[in-house]
Amino acid sequence: MARVVLINSSPRAGGNTEQALEECSKAIERENVETQIISLRGKQIASCIACYSCKKTGRCSIDDGLNEIIDEIRAADGLIVATPVYFGTARGDLMSALQRIGMVSRGTDQFLSRKVGGPIAVARRGGHTATIQELLMFYLINDMIVCGSTYWNMLFGGAPGEVQNDGEGLGTIRRFGENVGFCINKFKK
Ligand SMILES: Cc1cc2nc3c(=O)[nH]c(=O)nc-3n(C[C@H](O)[C@H](O)[C@H](O)COP(=O)(O)O)c2cc1C
């Protein structure tokens, strides 16, 4: 069965990003595509050290748990990343993870090619669109297929749970999830 990996970079258990991804995941599963939410919480994801050893070994030389996440992504059909907005940008650990994931993909068999997905940004008040644009750079250089929705994939919420008050945002995320599932099913035919 087709499967989508959804990465949550929020350090808050039960936070707004987690709740957004649960909504997205349910929408994808209604399209009969499996989902797997992976949290970076508690992990110490380091930045790429530009050793280029992934080109030779196919693995990242840093042993902090990211290789196991790469294995899950490699086997999946889709990849969605979600982040709380911090000072108008994505969280640093998500960017570190994506830069290393991209490097391993590009240095080996381009396993990211044609994986379907896109980014989601959650913030109390501002910085969503800059964050989405920042994250799109990863998708577009790695030969991936980005799905849209009826608005940008952004949700408003400060304290954990506040995102539930953003009905339009949740609707946008549901439609995005449906589109991801829809595209994967089309490509599988
Ligand atoms: C270090 C830090 C920086 C933040 N920067 C922004 C910001 O630039 N814009 C904004 O609207 N909210 C900002 N916030 C608020 C979070 O984006 C918001 O609380 C979000 O819901 C957190 O998601 P989570 O519950 O999944 O962790 C910031 C929070 C922290 C801890």
Coordinates of C-alpha atoms and ligand atoms in Angstrom, one line a residue:
M1 CA 0.0 0.0 0.0
A2 CA 1.2 3.5 -0.7
R3 CA 2.5 5.5 2.2
V4 CA 3.3 9.1 3.1
V5 CA 5.8 10.1 5.8
L6 CA 4.9 13.3 7.7
I7 CA 7.7 15.0 9.7
N8 CA 6.7 17.0 12.7
S9 CA 9.5 19.4 13.8
S10 CA 7.7 20.8 16.9
P11 CA 9.2 20.1 20.3
R12 CA 5.8 20.3 21.9
A13 CA 3.9 17.1 22.4
G14 CA 0.3 17.6 21.5
G15 CA 1.1 21.0 20.0
N16 CA -0.4 22.8 17.1
T17 CA 1.8 21.3 14.5
E18 CA 1.1 17.8 15.7
Q19 CA -2.7 18.5 15.6
A20 CA -2.3 19.9 12.0
L21 CA -0.5 16.8 10.9
E22 CA -3.1 14.5 12.5
E23 CA -5.8 16.3 10.4
C24 CA -3.6 16.0 7.3
S25 CA -2.9 12.3 8.0
K26 CA -6.6 11.5 8.4
A27 CA -7.4 13.2 5.1
I28 CA -4.7 11.2 3.3
E29 CA -5.9 7.9 4.9
R30 CA -9.4 8.6 3.6
E31 CA -7.8 8.3 0.1
N32 CA -6.6 4.8 1.1
V33 CA -3.0 5.8 1.5
E34 CA -1.1 4.9 4.7
T35 CA 0.6 7.6 6.8
Q36 CA 3.4 7.7 9.3
I37 CA 4.0 10.7 11.4
I38 CA 7.6 11.0 12.6
S39 CA 8.5 13.6 15.3
L40 CA 11.9 15.2 15.6
R41 CA 11.1 15.9 19.3
G42 CA 13.9 14.8 21.6
K43 CA 16.3 14.2 18.8
Q44 CA 19.4 16.3 18.4
I45 CA 19.6 16.7 14.7
A46 CA 22.9 18.1 13.6
S47 CA 23.7 20.1 10.5
C48 CA 25.4 18.7 7.4
I49 CA 29.2 18.7 7.9
A50 CA 29.8 18.6 4.2
C51 CA 31.9 15.4 4.4
Y52 CA 30.3 14.1 1.2
S53 CA 30.8 10.5 2.5
C54 CA 27.1 9.8 1.7
K55 CA 28.1 9.8 -1.9
K56 CA 30.3 6.7 -1.3
T57 CA 28.4 5.0 1.5
G58 CA 24.8 5.9 0.8
R59 CA 24.4 6.9 4.5
C60 CA 24.8 10.0 6.4
S61 CA 28.0 9.9 8.6
I62 CA 26.3 11.5 11.5
D63 CA 24.7 8.9 13.8
D64 CA 21.8 10.9 15.4
G65 CA 18.8 8.9 14.2
L66 CA 18.4 10.7 10.8
N67 CA 19.5 7.6 8.8
E68 CA 16.5 5.7 10.2
I69 CA 14.2 8.5 9.1
I70 CA 15.8 8.5 5.7
D71 CA 15.1 4.7 5.4
E72 CA 11.4 5.4 6.1
I73 CA 11.3 8.3 3.5
R74 CA 13.1 6.2 0.9
A75 CA 10.4 3.5 1.2
A76 CA 7.5 6.0 1.1
D77 CA 5.6 7.5 -1.8
G78 CA 5.1 10.9 -0.2
L79 CA 6.8 13.4 2.2
I80 CA 5.2 16.2 4.1
V81 CA 7.1 18.4 6.5
A82 CA 5.4 20.6 9.1
T83 CA 7.0 23.2 11.3
P84 CA 6.1 25.8 13.9
V85 CA 7.3 29.2 12.6
Y86 CA 10.2 30.5 14.7
F87 CA 11.2 34.2 14.1
G88 CA 9.6 34.0 10.6
T89 CA 11.4 30.9 9.5
A90 CA 11.2 27.1 9.8
R91 CA 12.8 25.5 12.9
G92 CA 16.5 25.0 12.6
D93 CA 16.5 21.3 13.2
L94 CA 14.0 20.7 10.3
M95 CA 16.3 22.6 8.0
S96 CA 19.3 20.6 9.2
A97 CA 17.4 17.4 8.6
L98 CA 16.2 18.4 5.1
Q99 CA 19.7 19.5 4.1
R100 CA 21.1 16.2 5.1
I101 CA 18.2 14.2 3.6
G102 CA 18.6 16.1 0.3
M103 CA 22.4 15.5 0.3
V104 CA 22.0 11.8 0.8
S105 CA 19.3 11.6 -2.0
R106 CA 21.3 13.6 -4.4
G107 CA 24.5 11.8 -3.6
T108 CA 23.0 8.3 -4.1
D109 CA 19.9 7.3 -6.1
Q110 CA 17.8 10.5 -6.0
F111 CA 15.2 8.6 -3.8
L112 CA 13.3 11.9 -3.3
S113 CA 12.4 12.1 -7.0
R114 CA 8.7 12.3 -7.7
K115 CA 7.8 11.8 -4.1
V116 CA 4.5 13.8 -3.5
G117 CA 4.0 16.2 -0.7
G118 CA 4.6 19.8 0.5
P119 CA 5.2 21.9 3.5
I120 CA 2.9 23.1 6.3
A121 CA 3.6 26.1 8.5
V122 CA 2.0 26.8 11.9
A123 CA 2.3 30.1 13.7
R124 CA 0.6 32.4 16.3
R125 CA 0.6 35.4 14.0
G126 CA 3.1 35.8 11.2
G127 CA 5.8 34.3 9.0
H128 CA 3.8 31.4 7.5
T129 CA 4.3 32.3 3.9
A130 CA 8.1 33.0 4.2
T131 CA 8.4 29.7 5.9
I132 CA 6.5 27.8 3.2
Q133 CA 8.6 29.5 0.6
E134 CA 11.8 28.5 2.5
L135 CA 10.6 24.8 2.7
L136 CA 9.6 24.7 -1.0
M137 CA 13.2 25.2 -2.0
F138 CA 13.9 21.7 -0.7
Y139 CA 11.0 20.2 -2.7
L140 CA 11.7 22.0 -5.9
I141 CA 15.4 21.2 -6.1
N142 CA 14.9 17.5 -5.3
D143 CA 12.6 16.7 -8.2
M144 CA 9.6 16.3 -6.0
I145 CA 5.9 16.9 -6.8
V146 CA 4.3 19.5 -4.7
C147 CA 0.5 19.5 -4.2
G148 CA -1.5 22.7 -3.6
S149 CA -4.7 23.3 -1.7
T150 CA -7.4 26.0 -1.6
Y151 CA -5.0 28.3 0.3
W152 CA -1.4 28.1 1.4
N153 CA -0.7 25.3 3.9
M154 CA -0.7 27.6 7.0
L155 CA -2.5 27.5 10.3
F156 CA -2.9 30.0 13.1
G157 CA -2.4 29.0 16.7
G158 CA -0.2 30.1 19.6
A159 CA -0.9 28.0 22.7
P160 CA -1.3 24.2 22.1
G161 CA -4.7 23.5 20.7
E162 CA -5.5 27.0 19.4
V163 CA -5.1 25.7 15.9
Q164 CA -8.5 24.0 16.4
N165 CA -10.1 27.5 16.2
D166 CA -8.7 28.0 12.7
G167 CA -11.4 26.3 10.7
E168 CA -10.2 27.7 7.4
G169 CA -6.6 26.6 8.1
L170 CA -7.7 23.0 9.0
G171 CA -9.9 22.9 5.9
T172 CA -6.8 23.9 3.8
I173 CA -4.8 21.2 5.4
R174 CA -7.5 18.6 4.8
R175 CA -7.7 19.5 1.1
F176 CA -3.9 19.4 0.8
G177 CA -3.9 15.9 2.4
E178 CA -6.7 14.8 -0.1
N179 CA -4.6 16.1 -3.0
V180 CA -1.5 14.2 -1.8
G181 CA -3.5 11.0 -1.6
F182 CA -5.2 11.7 -4.9
C183 CA -2.0 12.3 -6.8
I184 CA -0.2 9.2 -5.3
N185 CA -3.2 7.0 -6.3
K186 CA -3.1 8.5 -9.9
F187 CA 0.7 7.9 -10.2
K188 CA 0.3 4.3 -8.9
K189 CA -2.1 3.4 -11.7
Ligands
LIG1 C1 11.4 30.7 19.5 C2 10.0 30.9 19.1 C3 9.8 31.8 18.0 C4 8.5 32.0 17.5 N1 8.4 32.8 16.4 C5 7.2 33.1 15.9 C6 7.0 33.9 14.8 O1 7.9 34.4 14.1 N2 5.7 34.1 14.3 C7 4.6 33.6 15.0 O2 3.5 33.9 14.6 N3 4.8 32.8 16.1 C8 6.0 32.5 16.5 N4 6.1 31.7 17.6 C9 4.9 31.0 18.1 C10 4.8 29.5 17.5 O3 5.0 29.5 16.1 C11 3.4 29.0 17.8 O4 3.2 29.0 19.2 C12 3.1 27.6 17.2 O5 1.7 27.3 17.5 C13 3.9 26.6 17.9 O6 3.6 25.3 17.3 P1 3.6 24.0 18.2 O7 2.5 24.1 19.2 O8 3.4 22.9 17.2 O9 5.0 23.9 18.9 C14 7.4 31.4 18.1 C15 7.6 30.5 19.2 C16 8.9 30.3 19.6 C17 9.1 29.3 20.8

